[in-house]
mmCIF file of C-alpha atoms in Angstrom:
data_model
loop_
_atom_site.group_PDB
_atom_site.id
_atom_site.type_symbol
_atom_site.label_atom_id
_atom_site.label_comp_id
_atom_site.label_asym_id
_atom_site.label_seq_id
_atom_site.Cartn_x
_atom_site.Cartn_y
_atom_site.Cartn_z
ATOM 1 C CA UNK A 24 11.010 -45.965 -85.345
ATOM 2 C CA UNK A 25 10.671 -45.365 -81.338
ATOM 3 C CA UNK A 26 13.159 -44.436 -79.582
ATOM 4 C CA UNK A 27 14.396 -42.844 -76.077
ATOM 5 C CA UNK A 28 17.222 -40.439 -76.498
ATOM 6 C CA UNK A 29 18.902 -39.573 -73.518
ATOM 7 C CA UNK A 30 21.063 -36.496 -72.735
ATOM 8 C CA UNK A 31 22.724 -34.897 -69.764
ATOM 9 C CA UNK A 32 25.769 -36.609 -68.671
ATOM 10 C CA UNK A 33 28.988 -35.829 -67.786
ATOM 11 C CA UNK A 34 32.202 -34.983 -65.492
ATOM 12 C CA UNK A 35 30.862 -33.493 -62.095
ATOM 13 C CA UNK A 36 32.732 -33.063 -59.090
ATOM 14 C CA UNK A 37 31.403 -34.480 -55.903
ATOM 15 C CA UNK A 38 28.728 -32.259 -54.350
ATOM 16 C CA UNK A 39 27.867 -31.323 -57.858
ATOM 17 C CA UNK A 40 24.475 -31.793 -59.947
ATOM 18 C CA UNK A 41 23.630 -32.918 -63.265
ATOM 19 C CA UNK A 42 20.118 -33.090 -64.988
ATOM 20 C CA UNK A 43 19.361 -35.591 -67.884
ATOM 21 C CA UNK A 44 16.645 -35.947 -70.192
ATOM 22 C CA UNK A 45 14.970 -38.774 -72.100
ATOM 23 C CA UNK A 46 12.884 -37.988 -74.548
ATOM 24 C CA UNK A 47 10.342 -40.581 -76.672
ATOM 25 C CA UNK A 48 9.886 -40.374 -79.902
ATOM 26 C CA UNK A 49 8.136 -42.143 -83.031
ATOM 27 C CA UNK A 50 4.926 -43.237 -83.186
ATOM 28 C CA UNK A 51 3.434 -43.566 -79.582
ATOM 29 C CA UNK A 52 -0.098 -43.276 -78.689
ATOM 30 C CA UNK A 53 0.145 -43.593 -75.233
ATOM 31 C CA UNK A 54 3.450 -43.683 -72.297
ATOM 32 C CA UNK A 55 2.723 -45.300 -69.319
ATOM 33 C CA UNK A 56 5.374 -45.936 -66.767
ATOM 34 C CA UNK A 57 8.904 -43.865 -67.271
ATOM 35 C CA UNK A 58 12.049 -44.599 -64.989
ATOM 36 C CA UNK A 59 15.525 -44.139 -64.769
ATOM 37 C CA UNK A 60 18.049 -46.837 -64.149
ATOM 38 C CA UNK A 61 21.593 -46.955 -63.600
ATOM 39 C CA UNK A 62 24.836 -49.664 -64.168
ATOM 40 C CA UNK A 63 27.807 -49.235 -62.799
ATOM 41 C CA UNK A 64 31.113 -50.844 -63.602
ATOM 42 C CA UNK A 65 31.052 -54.991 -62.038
ATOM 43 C CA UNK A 66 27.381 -54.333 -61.008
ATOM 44 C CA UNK A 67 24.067 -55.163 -62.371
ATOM 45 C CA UNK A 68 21.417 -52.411 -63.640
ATOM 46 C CA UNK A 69 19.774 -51.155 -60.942
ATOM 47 C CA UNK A 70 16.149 -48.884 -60.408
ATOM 48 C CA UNK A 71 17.330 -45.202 -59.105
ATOM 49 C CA UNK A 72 13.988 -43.736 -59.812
ATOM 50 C CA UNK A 73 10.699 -44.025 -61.325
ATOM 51 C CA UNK A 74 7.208 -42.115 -62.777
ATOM 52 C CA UNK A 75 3.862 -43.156 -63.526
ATOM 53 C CA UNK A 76 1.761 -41.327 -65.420
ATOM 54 C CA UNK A 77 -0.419 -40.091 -62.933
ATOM 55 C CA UNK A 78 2.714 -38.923 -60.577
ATOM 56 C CA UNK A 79 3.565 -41.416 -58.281
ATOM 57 C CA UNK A 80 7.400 -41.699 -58.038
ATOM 58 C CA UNK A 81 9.559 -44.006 -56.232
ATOM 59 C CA UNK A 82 13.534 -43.831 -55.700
ATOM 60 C CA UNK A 83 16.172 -46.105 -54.537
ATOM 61 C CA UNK A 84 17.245 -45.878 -51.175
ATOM 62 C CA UNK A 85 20.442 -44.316 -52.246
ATOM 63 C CA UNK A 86 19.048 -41.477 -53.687
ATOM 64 C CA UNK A 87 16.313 -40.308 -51.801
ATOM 65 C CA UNK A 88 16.713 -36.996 -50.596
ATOM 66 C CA UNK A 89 19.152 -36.129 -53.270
ATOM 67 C CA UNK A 90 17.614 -37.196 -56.430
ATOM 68 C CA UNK A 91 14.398 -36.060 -58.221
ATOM 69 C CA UNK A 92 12.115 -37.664 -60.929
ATOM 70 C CA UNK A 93 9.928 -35.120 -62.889
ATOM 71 C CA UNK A 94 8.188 -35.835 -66.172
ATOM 72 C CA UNK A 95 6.534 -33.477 -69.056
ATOM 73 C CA UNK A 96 3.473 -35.747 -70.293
ATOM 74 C CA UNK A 97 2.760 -33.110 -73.151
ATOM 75 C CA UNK A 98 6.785 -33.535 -74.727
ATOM 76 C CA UNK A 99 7.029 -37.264 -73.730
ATOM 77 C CA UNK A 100 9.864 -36.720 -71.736
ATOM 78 C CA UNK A 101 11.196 -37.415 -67.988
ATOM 79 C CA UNK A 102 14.192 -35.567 -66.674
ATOM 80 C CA UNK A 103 15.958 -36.709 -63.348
ATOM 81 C CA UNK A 104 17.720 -33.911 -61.478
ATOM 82 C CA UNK A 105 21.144 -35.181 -59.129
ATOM 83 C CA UNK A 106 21.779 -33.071 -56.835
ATOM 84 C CA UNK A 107 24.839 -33.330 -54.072
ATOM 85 C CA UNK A 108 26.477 -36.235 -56.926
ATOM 86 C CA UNK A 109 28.962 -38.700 -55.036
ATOM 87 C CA UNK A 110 31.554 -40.636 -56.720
ATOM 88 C CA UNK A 111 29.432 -43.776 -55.979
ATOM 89 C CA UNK A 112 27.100 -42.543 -58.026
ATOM 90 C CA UNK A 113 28.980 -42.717 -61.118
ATOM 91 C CA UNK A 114 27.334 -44.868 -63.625
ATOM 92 C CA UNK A 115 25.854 -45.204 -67.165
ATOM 93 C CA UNK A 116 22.297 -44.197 -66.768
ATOM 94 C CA UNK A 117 19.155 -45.841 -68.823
ATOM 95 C CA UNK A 118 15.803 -44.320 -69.211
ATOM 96 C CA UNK A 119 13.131 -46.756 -69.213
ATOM 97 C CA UNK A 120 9.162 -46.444 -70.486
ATOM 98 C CA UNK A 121 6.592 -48.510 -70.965
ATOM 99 C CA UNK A 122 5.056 -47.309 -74.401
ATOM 100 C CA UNK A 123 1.773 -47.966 -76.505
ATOM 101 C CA UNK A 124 2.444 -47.573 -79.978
ATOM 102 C CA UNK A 125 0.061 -46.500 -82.614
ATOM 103 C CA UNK A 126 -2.007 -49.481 -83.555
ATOM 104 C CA UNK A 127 -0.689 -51.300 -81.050
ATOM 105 C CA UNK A 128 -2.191 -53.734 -78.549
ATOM 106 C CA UNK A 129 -0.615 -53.607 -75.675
ATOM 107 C CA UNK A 130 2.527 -51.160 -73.393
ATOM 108 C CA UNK A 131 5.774 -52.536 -74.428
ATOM 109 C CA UNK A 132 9.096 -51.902 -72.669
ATOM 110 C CA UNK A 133 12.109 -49.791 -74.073
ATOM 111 C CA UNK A 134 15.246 -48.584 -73.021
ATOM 112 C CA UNK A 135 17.580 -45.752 -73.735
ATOM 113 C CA UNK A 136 21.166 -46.154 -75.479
ATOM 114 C CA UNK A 137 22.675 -44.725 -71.883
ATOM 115 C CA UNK A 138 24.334 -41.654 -70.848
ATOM 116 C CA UNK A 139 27.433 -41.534 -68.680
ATOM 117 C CA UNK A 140 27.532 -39.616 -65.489
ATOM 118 C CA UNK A 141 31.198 -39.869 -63.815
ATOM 119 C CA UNK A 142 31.641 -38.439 -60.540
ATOM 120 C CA UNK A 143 35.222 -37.381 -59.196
ATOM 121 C CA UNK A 144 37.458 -34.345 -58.210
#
């Protein structure tokens, strides 16, 4: 069975950092696009950053400067670092990923079960 297992939340104060994880796992042949998303309270999902394989990333507005996208191609796994964490930032974060699965025939989309990252003093 695939699946992306996220890890990393938690309380931070403002100004703080977190780093989550989101690892794939079962049987993939191939992981093309890998992103983070994040859905706050009253608000729909929304892109905070993303990965292709070849290591283009793109971030929301939001986050640039603050946030960073990295990925390890070899364990199937992207990691976003928060740094300098604001309280509007609190959210429950998804990993995303576009995977190819053994004997499959195309890249089909997944998501994470969420992590919660809560911002305050």
């Amino acid at each position: 069975q695939v699946q992306l297992v996220e890890s990393g939340g938690g309380l931070v104060q403002p100004g703080g950092s977190l780093r989550l994880s989101c690892a794939a796992s079962g049987s993939i042949f191939s992981i093309n696009a890998m992103g983070w998303y994040r859905q706050a309270p009253g608000k729909q999902r929304e892109l905070v950053a993303g990965s292709t394989r070849g290591g283009s990333t793109n971030y929301a507005d939001s986050v640039k400067g603050r946030f960073t996208i990295s990925r390890d191609n070899a364990k199937n796994t992207v990691y976003l670092q928060m740094n300098s964490l604001k309280p509007e930032d609190t959210a429950v974060y998804y990993c995303n990923a576009d995977l190819w699965l053994q004997y499959g025939s195309s890249y089909l989309n997944y998501w994470g079960q969420g992590t919660q990252v809560t911002v305050s003093s």
